Amino acid sequence: MIASEHDCHTCAVARGVSRREFVSQATLAAVAAVLAGCGSAGSDTALGPGVLPKPPVISTPMIVTLANFPALATVGGVARVSSQPAIALARTASGLVGYSLECTHAGTTVELRSDFTLRCPNHGAEFAFDGTWTGGQQQTSSLFSVTVTPDASGETVTVTT
Ligand code: FES
């Protein structure tokens, strides 16, 4: 990588740098630039440098009326039920599960797609409808889960951490 006109090979030779040394230094500079841009954990976060995501805190139990989120009537359906903190519920074969929409890599809010999968717009981590990390462009862990407790009538659930 040529950072400035004084870092070119011709100038380097004039300073007594061998071609091998020049290529080695240029390669190291290129690798450093790529690593700086790849968003490794803690270096490029929505939360700030060096701040890693933590499980969400729901200070007041959240009551969710299921009729307001028709997607939750079908297995595989997902709905964002809260923005602050960003929480989603998903209908699995064994019931409702809940999770934070804050990416476990560096804290960016993941996006819910029309097919009910999720993708982080920051570095491309991808998640299944139930919050399980499935791959994508960034290795990370599954989204942080929250506790979902159905009420007796089945019409509402309480979401807590
Ligand atoms: S913040 Fe990096 S993949 Fe989500």
Short mmCIF file of C-alpha atoms and ligand atoms in Angstrom, two decimals:
data_model
loop_
_atom_site.label_atom_id
_atom_site.label_comp_id
_atom_site.label_asym_id
_atom_site.label_seq_id
_atom_site.Cartn_x
_atom_site.Cartn_y
_atom_site.Cartn_z
CA MET A 1 0.00 0.00 0.00
CA ILE A 2 1.39 3.36 -0.93
CA ALA A 3 0.45 5.81 1.80
CA SER A 4 2.01 8.84 0.14
CA GLU A 5 4.18 9.63 -2.85
CA HIS A 6 7.27 9.33 -0.61
CA ASP A 7 6.41 5.72 0.19
CA CYS A 8 6.69 4.52 -3.40
CA HIS A 9 9.20 1.87 -4.37
CA THR A 10 11.46 4.30 -6.26
CA CYS A 11 11.74 6.60 -3.25
CA ALA A 12 12.28 3.62 -0.96
CA VAL A 13 15.15 2.38 -3.15
CA ALA A 14 16.63 5.87 -3.06
CA ARG A 15 16.57 5.64 0.77
CA GLY A 16 18.43 2.35 0.62
CA VAL A 17 15.43 0.09 1.25
CA SER A 18 15.64 -3.19 -0.66
CA ARG A 19 12.75 -4.35 -2.84
CA ARG A 20 12.13 -7.22 -0.41
CA GLU A 21 12.00 -4.84 2.57
CA PHE A 22 9.71 -2.48 0.65
CA VAL A 23 7.30 -5.27 -0.30
CA SER A 24 7.35 -6.59 3.26
CA GLN A 25 6.58 -3.16 4.73
CA ALA A 26 3.88 -2.51 2.15
CA THR A 27 2.28 -5.88 2.87
CA LEU A 28 2.25 -5.20 6.62
CA ALA A 29 0.69 -1.79 6.02
CA ALA A 30 -2.00 -3.35 3.82
CA VAL A 31 -2.77 -6.07 6.38
CA ALA A 32 -2.99 -3.47 9.15
CA ALA A 33 -5.39 -1.40 7.06
CA VAL A 34 -7.61 -4.43 6.39
CA LEU A 35 -7.64 -5.44 10.06
CA ALA A 36 -8.50 -1.90 11.12
CA GLY A 37 -11.50 -2.00 8.84
CA CYS A 38 -12.77 -5.48 9.61
CA GLY A 39 -14.42 -4.60 12.88
CA SER A 40 -12.84 -7.13 15.16
CA ALA A 41 -14.50 -7.38 18.55
CA GLY A 42 -14.26 -4.18 20.49
CA SER A 43 -12.53 -2.12 17.84
CA ASP A 44 -15.43 -0.88 15.72
CA THR A 45 -18.54 -0.92 17.80
CA ALA A 46 -21.83 0.89 17.84
CA LEU A 47 -21.26 1.15 21.57
CA GLY A 48 -17.85 2.77 21.31
CA PRO A 49 -14.28 1.49 21.09
CA GLY A 50 -13.53 -1.36 23.44
CA VAL A 51 -17.12 -1.67 24.70
CA LEU A 52 -18.51 -5.14 24.14
CA PRO A 53 -22.24 -5.91 24.03
CA LYS A 54 -23.86 -7.23 27.19
CA PRO A 55 -27.19 -8.96 27.76
CA PRO A 56 -30.06 -6.48 27.74
CA VAL A 57 -31.51 -5.03 30.92
CA ILE A 58 -35.29 -4.70 31.08
CA SER A 59 -35.81 -2.66 34.24
CA THR A 60 -39.60 -2.85 34.15
CA PRO A 61 -41.27 -6.09 32.98
CA MET A 62 -42.63 -5.60 29.47
CA ILE A 63 -46.21 -6.74 28.80
CA VAL A 64 -46.72 -7.68 25.14
CA THR A 65 -50.20 -8.15 23.69
CA LEU A 66 -49.80 -10.93 21.12
CA ALA A 67 -52.74 -9.79 18.97
CA ASN A 68 -50.69 -6.69 18.09
CA PHE A 69 -48.06 -8.87 16.39
CA PRO A 70 -49.75 -11.24 13.90
CA ALA A 71 -46.40 -12.71 12.81
CA LEU A 72 -46.17 -14.42 16.19
CA ALA A 73 -49.19 -16.61 15.42
CA THR A 74 -47.12 -18.79 13.08
CA VAL A 75 -44.08 -20.96 13.84
CA GLY A 76 -41.07 -19.19 12.33
CA GLY A 77 -42.62 -15.76 12.75
CA VAL A 78 -40.72 -12.88 14.34
CA ALA A 79 -41.80 -9.46 15.58
CA ARG A 80 -39.90 -6.54 17.02
CA VAL A 81 -41.90 -5.75 20.15
CA SER A 82 -39.75 -3.01 21.65
CA SER A 83 -37.29 -0.41 20.46
CA GLN A 84 -35.68 0.64 23.73
CA PRO A 85 -34.24 -1.85 24.43
CA ALA A 86 -34.61 -3.45 20.99
CA ILE A 87 -36.33 -6.77 21.67
CA ALA A 88 -37.86 -9.34 19.34
CA LEU A 89 -40.12 -12.29 20.00
CA ALA A 90 -40.20 -15.38 17.79
CA ARG A 91 -42.64 -18.28 17.59
CA THR A 92 -40.83 -21.63 17.69
CA ALA A 93 -42.38 -25.10 17.60
CA SER A 94 -42.09 -25.20 21.40
CA GLY A 95 -43.42 -21.71 22.12
CA LEU A 96 -42.35 -18.09 22.16
CA VAL A 97 -38.72 -17.07 22.65
CA GLY A 98 -37.33 -13.59 23.00
CA TYR A 99 -33.98 -11.97 22.37
CA SER A 100 -32.19 -8.66 22.13
CA LEU A 101 -31.73 -7.20 18.67
CA GLU A 102 -28.36 -5.79 19.71
CA CYS A 103 -25.68 -7.62 17.73
CA THR A 104 -23.41 -9.71 19.93
CA HIS A 105 -20.39 -8.74 17.85
CA ALA A 106 -20.28 -5.00 18.43
CA GLY A 107 -23.70 -3.78 19.43
CA THR A 108 -25.31 -2.64 16.19
CA THR A 109 -29.06 -3.21 16.00
CA VAL A 110 -29.67 -6.13 13.65
CA GLU A 111 -32.25 -5.85 10.89
CA LEU A 112 -35.26 -8.12 10.57
CA ARG A 113 -35.76 -9.29 7.00
CA SER A 114 -39.05 -10.14 5.35
CA ASP A 115 -38.18 -13.87 5.51
CA PHE A 116 -37.76 -13.53 9.31
CA THR A 117 -34.00 -14.00 9.27
CA LEU A 118 -31.85 -11.26 10.73
CA ARG A 119 -28.71 -9.55 9.46
CA CYS A 120 -26.41 -7.06 11.09
CA PRO A 121 -25.81 -4.09 8.77
CA ASN A 122 -22.46 -3.31 10.36
CA HIS A 123 -20.29 -6.37 9.56
CA GLY A 124 -22.78 -8.83 8.11
CA ALA A 125 -23.41 -11.37 10.88
CA GLU A 126 -26.58 -13.35 10.18
CA PHE A 127 -29.07 -14.96 12.55
CA ALA A 128 -31.98 -17.37 12.31
CA PHE A 129 -35.50 -16.34 13.26
CA ASP A 130 -34.92 -17.54 16.82
CA GLY A 131 -31.77 -15.43 17.31
CA THR A 132 -29.28 -18.23 16.66
CA TRP A 133 -26.14 -17.05 14.88
CA THR A 134 -25.97 -18.80 11.49
CA GLY A 135 -22.96 -17.24 9.79
CA GLY A 136 -22.62 -14.36 7.40
CA GLN A 137 -19.58 -12.16 7.10
CA GLN A 138 -18.83 -11.94 10.83
CA GLN A 139 -18.34 -14.64 13.41
CA THR A 140 -20.12 -13.95 16.67
CA SER A 141 -22.50 -15.66 19.08
CA SER A 142 -26.27 -15.97 19.09
CA LEU A 143 -28.31 -12.97 20.17
CA PHE A 144 -28.83 -12.50 23.91
CA SER A 145 -32.04 -14.15 25.04
CA VAL A 146 -34.66 -12.67 27.35
CA THR A 147 -37.28 -14.47 29.40
CA VAL A 148 -40.79 -14.72 27.95
CA THR A 149 -43.56 -15.77 30.36
CA PRO A 150 -47.09 -16.35 28.99
CA ASP A 151 -50.03 -15.20 31.08
CA ALA A 152 -52.86 -17.56 31.97
CA SER A 153 -55.15 -16.35 29.17
CA GLY A 154 -52.47 -16.72 26.48
CA GLU A 155 -53.24 -13.22 25.19
CA THR A 156 -50.19 -11.48 26.63
CA VAL A 157 -46.67 -12.39 27.64
CA THR A 158 -44.31 -10.75 30.09
CA VAL A 159 -40.75 -10.12 28.90
CA THR A 160 -38.01 -9.83 31.48
CA THR A 161 -34.26 -10.32 31.76
S1 FES B 1 -21.74 -5.28 14.93
FE1 FES B 1 -20.34 -6.47 13.77
S2 FES B 1 -21.56 -8.01 12.85
FE2 FES B 1 -22.93 -6.85 14.06
#
